[in-house]
Short mmCIF file of C-alpha atoms in Angstrom, two decimals:
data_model
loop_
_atom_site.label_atom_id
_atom_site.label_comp_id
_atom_site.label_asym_id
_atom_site.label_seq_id
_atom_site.Cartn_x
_atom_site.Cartn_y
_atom_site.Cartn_z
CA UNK A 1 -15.03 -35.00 -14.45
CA UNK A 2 -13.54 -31.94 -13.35
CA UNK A 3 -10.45 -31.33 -11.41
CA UNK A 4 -10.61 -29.22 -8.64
CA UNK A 5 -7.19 -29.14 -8.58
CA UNK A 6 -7.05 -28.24 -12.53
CA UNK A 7 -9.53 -25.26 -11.54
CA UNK A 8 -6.96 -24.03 -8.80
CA UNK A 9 -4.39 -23.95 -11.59
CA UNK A 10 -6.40 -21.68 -14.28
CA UNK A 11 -7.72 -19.48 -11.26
CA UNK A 12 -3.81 -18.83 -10.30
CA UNK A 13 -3.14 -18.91 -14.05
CA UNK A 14 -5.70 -15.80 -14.85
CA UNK A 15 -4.56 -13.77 -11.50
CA UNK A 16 -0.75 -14.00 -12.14
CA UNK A 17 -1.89 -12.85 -15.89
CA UNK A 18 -3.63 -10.09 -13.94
CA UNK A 19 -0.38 -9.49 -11.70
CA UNK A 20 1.70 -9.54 -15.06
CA UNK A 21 0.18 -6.85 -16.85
CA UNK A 22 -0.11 -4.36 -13.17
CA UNK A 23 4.16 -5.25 -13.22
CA UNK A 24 3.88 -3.92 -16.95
CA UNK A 25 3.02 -0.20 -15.63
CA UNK A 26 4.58 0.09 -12.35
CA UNK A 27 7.63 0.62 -11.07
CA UNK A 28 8.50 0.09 -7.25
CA UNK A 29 10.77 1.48 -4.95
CA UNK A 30 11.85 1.05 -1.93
CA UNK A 31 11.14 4.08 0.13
CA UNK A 32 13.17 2.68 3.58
CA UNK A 33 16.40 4.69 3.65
CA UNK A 34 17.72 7.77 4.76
CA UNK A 35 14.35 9.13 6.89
CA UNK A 36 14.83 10.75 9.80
CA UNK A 37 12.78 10.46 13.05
CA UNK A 38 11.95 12.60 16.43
CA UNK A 39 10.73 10.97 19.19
CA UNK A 40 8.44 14.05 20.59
CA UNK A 41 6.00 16.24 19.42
CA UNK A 42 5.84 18.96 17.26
CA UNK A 43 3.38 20.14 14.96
CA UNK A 44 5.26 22.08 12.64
CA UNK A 45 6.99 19.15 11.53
CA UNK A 46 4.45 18.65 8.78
CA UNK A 47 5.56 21.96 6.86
CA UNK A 48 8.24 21.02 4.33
CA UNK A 49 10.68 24.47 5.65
CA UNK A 50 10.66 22.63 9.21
CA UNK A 51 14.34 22.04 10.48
CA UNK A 52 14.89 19.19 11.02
CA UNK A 53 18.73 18.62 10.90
CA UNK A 54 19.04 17.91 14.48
CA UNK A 55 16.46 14.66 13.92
CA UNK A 56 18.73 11.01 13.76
CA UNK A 57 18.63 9.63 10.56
CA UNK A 58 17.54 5.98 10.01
CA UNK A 59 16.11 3.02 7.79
CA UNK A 60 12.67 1.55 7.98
CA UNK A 61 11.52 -0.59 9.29
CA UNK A 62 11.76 1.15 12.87
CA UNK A 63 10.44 0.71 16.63
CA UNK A 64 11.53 3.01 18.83
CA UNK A 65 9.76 1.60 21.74
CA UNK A 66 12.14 -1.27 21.69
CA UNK A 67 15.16 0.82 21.99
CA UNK A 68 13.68 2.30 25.13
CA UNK A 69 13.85 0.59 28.43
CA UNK A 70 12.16 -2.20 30.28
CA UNK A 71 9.77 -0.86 33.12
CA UNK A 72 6.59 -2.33 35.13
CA UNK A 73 5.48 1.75 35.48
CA UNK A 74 5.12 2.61 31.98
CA UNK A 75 1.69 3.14 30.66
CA UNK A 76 2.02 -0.06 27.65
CA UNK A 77 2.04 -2.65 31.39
CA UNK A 78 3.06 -5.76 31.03
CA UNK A 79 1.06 -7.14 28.14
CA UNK A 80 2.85 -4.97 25.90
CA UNK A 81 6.48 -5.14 27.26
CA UNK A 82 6.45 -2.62 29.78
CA UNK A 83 8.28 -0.59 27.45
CA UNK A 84 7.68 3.73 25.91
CA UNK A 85 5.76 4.56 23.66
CA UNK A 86 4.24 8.15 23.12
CA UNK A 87 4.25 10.15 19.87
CA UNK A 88 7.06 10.37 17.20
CA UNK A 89 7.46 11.80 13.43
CA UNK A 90 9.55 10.89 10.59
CA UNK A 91 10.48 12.87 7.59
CA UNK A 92 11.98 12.13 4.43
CA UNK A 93 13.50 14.28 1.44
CA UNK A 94 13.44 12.78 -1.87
CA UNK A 95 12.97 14.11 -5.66
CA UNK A 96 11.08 12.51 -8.37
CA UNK A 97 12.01 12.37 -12.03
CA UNK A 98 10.40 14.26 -14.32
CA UNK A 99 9.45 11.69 -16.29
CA UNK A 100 6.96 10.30 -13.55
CA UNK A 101 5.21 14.23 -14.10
CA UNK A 102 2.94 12.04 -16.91
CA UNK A 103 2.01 9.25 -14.23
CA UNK A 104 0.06 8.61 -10.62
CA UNK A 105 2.59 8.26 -7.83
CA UNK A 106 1.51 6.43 -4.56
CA UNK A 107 3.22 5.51 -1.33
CA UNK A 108 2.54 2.54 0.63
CA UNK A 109 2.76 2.01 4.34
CA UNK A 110 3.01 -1.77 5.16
CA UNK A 111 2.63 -1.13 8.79
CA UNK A 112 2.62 2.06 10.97
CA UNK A 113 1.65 1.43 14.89
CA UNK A 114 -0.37 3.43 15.56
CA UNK A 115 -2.80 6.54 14.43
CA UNK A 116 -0.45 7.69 11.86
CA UNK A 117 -1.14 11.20 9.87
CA UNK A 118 0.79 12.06 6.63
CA UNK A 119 1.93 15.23 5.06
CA UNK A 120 3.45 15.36 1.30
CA UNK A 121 5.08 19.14 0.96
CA UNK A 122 2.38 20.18 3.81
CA UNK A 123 -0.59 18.82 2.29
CA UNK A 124 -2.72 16.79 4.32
CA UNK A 125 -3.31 13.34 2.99
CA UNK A 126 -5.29 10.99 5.56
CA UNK A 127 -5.15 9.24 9.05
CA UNK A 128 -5.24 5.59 9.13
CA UNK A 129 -5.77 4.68 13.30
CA UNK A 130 -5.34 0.91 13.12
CA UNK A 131 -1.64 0.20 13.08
CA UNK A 132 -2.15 -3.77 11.78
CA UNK A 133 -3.74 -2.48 8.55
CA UNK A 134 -1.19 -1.66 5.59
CA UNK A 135 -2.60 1.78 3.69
CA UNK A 136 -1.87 4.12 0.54
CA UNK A 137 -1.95 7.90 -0.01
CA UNK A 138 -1.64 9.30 -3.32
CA UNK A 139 1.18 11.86 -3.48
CA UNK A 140 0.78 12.67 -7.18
CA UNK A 141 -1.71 16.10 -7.26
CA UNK A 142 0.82 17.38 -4.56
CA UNK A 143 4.25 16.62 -6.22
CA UNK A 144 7.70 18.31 -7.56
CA UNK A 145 9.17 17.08 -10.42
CA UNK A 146 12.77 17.43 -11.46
CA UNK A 147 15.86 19.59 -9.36
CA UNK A 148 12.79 20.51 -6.48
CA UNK A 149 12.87 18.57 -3.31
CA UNK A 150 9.64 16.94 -1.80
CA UNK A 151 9.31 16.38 2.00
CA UNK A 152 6.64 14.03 3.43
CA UNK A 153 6.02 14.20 7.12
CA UNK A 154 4.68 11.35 8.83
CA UNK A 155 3.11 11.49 12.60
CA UNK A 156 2.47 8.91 14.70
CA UNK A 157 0.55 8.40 18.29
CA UNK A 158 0.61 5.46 20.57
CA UNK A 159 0.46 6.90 23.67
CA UNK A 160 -3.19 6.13 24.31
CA UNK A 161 -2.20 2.84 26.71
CA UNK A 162 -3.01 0.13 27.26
CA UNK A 163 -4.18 -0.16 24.03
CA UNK A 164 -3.26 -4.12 22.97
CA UNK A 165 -2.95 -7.79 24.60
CA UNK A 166 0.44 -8.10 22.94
CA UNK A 167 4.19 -5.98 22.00
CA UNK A 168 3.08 -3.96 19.48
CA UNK A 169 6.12 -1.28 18.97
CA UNK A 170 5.83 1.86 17.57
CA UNK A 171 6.37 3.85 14.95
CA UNK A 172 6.65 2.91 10.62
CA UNK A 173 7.60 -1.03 11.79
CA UNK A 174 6.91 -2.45 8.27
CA UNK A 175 8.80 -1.40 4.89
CA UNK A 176 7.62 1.66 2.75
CA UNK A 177 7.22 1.53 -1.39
CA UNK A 178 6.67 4.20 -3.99
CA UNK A 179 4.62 3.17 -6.66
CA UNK A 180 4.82 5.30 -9.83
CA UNK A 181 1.56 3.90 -12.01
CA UNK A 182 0.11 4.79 -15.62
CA UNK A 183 -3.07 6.83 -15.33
CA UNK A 184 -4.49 4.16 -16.81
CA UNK A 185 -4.10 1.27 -14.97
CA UNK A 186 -6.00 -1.59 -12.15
CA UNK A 187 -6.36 -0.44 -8.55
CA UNK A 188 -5.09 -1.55 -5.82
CA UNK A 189 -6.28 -5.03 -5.12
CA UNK A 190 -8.77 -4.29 -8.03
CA UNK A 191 -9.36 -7.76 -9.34
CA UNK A 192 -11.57 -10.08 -7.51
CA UNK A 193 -12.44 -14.20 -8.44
CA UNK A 194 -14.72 -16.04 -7.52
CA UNK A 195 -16.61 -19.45 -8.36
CA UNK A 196 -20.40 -19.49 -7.54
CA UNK A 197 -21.09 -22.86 -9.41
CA UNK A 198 -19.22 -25.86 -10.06
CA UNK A 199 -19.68 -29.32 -10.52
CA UNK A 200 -18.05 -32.39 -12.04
CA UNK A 201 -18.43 -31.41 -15.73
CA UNK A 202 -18.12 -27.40 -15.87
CA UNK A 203 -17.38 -24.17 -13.73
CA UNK A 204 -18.75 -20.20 -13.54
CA UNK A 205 -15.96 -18.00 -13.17
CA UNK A 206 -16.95 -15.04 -11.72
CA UNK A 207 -14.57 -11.55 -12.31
CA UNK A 208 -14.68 -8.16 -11.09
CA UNK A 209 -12.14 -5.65 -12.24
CA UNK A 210 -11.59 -2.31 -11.00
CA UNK A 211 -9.83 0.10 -13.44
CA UNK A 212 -8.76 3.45 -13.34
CA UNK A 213 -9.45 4.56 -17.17
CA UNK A 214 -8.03 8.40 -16.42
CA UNK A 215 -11.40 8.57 -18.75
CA UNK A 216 -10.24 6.43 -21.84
CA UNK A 217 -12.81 3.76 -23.56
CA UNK A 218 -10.71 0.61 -22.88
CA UNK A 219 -11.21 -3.10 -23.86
CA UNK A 220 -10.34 -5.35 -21.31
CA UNK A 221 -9.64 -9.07 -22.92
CA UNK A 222 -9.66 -12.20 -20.06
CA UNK A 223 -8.43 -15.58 -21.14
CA UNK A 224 -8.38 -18.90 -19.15
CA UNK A 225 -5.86 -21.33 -19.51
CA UNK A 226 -6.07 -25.20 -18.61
CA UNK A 227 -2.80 -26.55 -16.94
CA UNK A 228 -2.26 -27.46 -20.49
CA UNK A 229 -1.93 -24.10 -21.42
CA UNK A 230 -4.62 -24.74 -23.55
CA UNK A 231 -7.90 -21.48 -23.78
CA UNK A 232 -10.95 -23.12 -21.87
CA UNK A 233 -12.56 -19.75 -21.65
CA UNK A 234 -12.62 -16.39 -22.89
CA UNK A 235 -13.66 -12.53 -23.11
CA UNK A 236 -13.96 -9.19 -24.24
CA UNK A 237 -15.39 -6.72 -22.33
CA UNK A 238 -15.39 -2.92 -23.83
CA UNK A 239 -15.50 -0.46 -21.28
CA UNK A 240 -16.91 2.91 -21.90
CA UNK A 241 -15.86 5.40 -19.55
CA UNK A 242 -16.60 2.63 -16.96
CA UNK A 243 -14.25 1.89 -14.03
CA UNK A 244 -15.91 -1.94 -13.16
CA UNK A 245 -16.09 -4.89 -14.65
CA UNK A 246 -17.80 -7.96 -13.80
CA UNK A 247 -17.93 -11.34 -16.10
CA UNK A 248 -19.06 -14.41 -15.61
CA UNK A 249 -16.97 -16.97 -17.68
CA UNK A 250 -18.27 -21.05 -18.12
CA UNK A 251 -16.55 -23.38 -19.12
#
């Protein structure tokens, strides 16, 4: 009879073998110190020459609209406080080692309330309008390696009120990471499980894999362990010039 409780176990068992091999290739930093912030609107902040020595310097996470003050009048109302909001940008200076030059480099926004824009050395890299959802932009075609600063700009809007049943803040309110990543390497929430049939005596393990191959031929090798640590299932999947994966292992 099968234990659905044995099956959690070698589910958790592949993905933290999955988890293992992404710690492997990256390396993560936090990105939450020394920014600095305006609370206002300008849109030459983006540019990397922009002076902005007058700004306050800071460490994520950050709400300004707490900081402000309490007031039935302002445009948030009551369901959100009663408290500022508006627009506001951050910047931060920072230089990357030369030996990431060979590698992908992301940054990752755990939170940002709300419309936020970014800017890496002036380059546009994306919007992402819903403030709850945690995003990425890839920094790496756009970067300086070595002595050279790099300046990303970061814009953010909430003045369209109401705009929530609840305190939201505003502004980068969740922590910051650079990721610097192999080419080669899984994306970003890339691997996927699933189990479409099970009964008492066996299971189908369905997995999809996304890879970034930076345009290698991989092999990509899945094993299942028991809670045993004993191989119950197994696979070897060559990949040529593909970027998805999907197995289905029984067991």
């Amino acid at each position: 009879m099968l234990d659905l409780r044995w099956l959690c176990c070698f589910v958790f068992v592949l993905m933290f073998g999955c988890l293992t091999a992404l710690a492997q290739i990256h390396r993560t930093e936090s990105f939450d110190n020394n920014w600095k912030f305006m609370l206002g609107d300008d849109s030459l902040a983006k540019y990397p020459a922009y002076n902005d020595s007058k700004w306050r310097v800071l460490n994520l996470p950050h709400d300004w609209s707490i900081e402000g003050g309490f007031n039935e009048k302002n445009p948030s109302t009551q369901a959100e406080g009663g408290l500022p909001t508006g627009i506001g940008w951050y910047r931060k200076t920072f230089k990357q080692p030369l030996s990431s030059k060979s590698k992908k480099v992301f940054i990752d926004f755990d939170g940002v309330y709300r419309d936020s824009e970014v800017w890496i050395n002036g380059h546009y890299l994306g919007k992402r309008p819903n403030g709850y959802i945690s995003f990425r932009d890839d920094l790496t075609s756009y970067l300086k390696f070595g002595d050279t600063e790099n300046v990303i700009a970061v814009r953010m809007d909430n003045s369209g009120q109401p705009n929530s049943r609840w305190y939201t803040g505003s502004g980068i309110y969740r922590n910051v990471w650079l990721r610097t990543i192999n080419k080669t390497h899984f994306t970003q929430w890339g691997t996927f499980i699933t189990t479409p049939q099970i009964n008492d005596r066996s299971a189908t393990v369905h997995i999809s894999t996304n890879i970034n191959s930076a345009g290698k031929s991989l092999h990509l090798k899945t094993t299942i362990y028991d809670k045993k640590g004993v191989i119950v299932a197994g696979d070897l999947t060559s990949l040529e010039n593909s970027t998805t994966s999907n197995r289905n292992l029984v067991f």
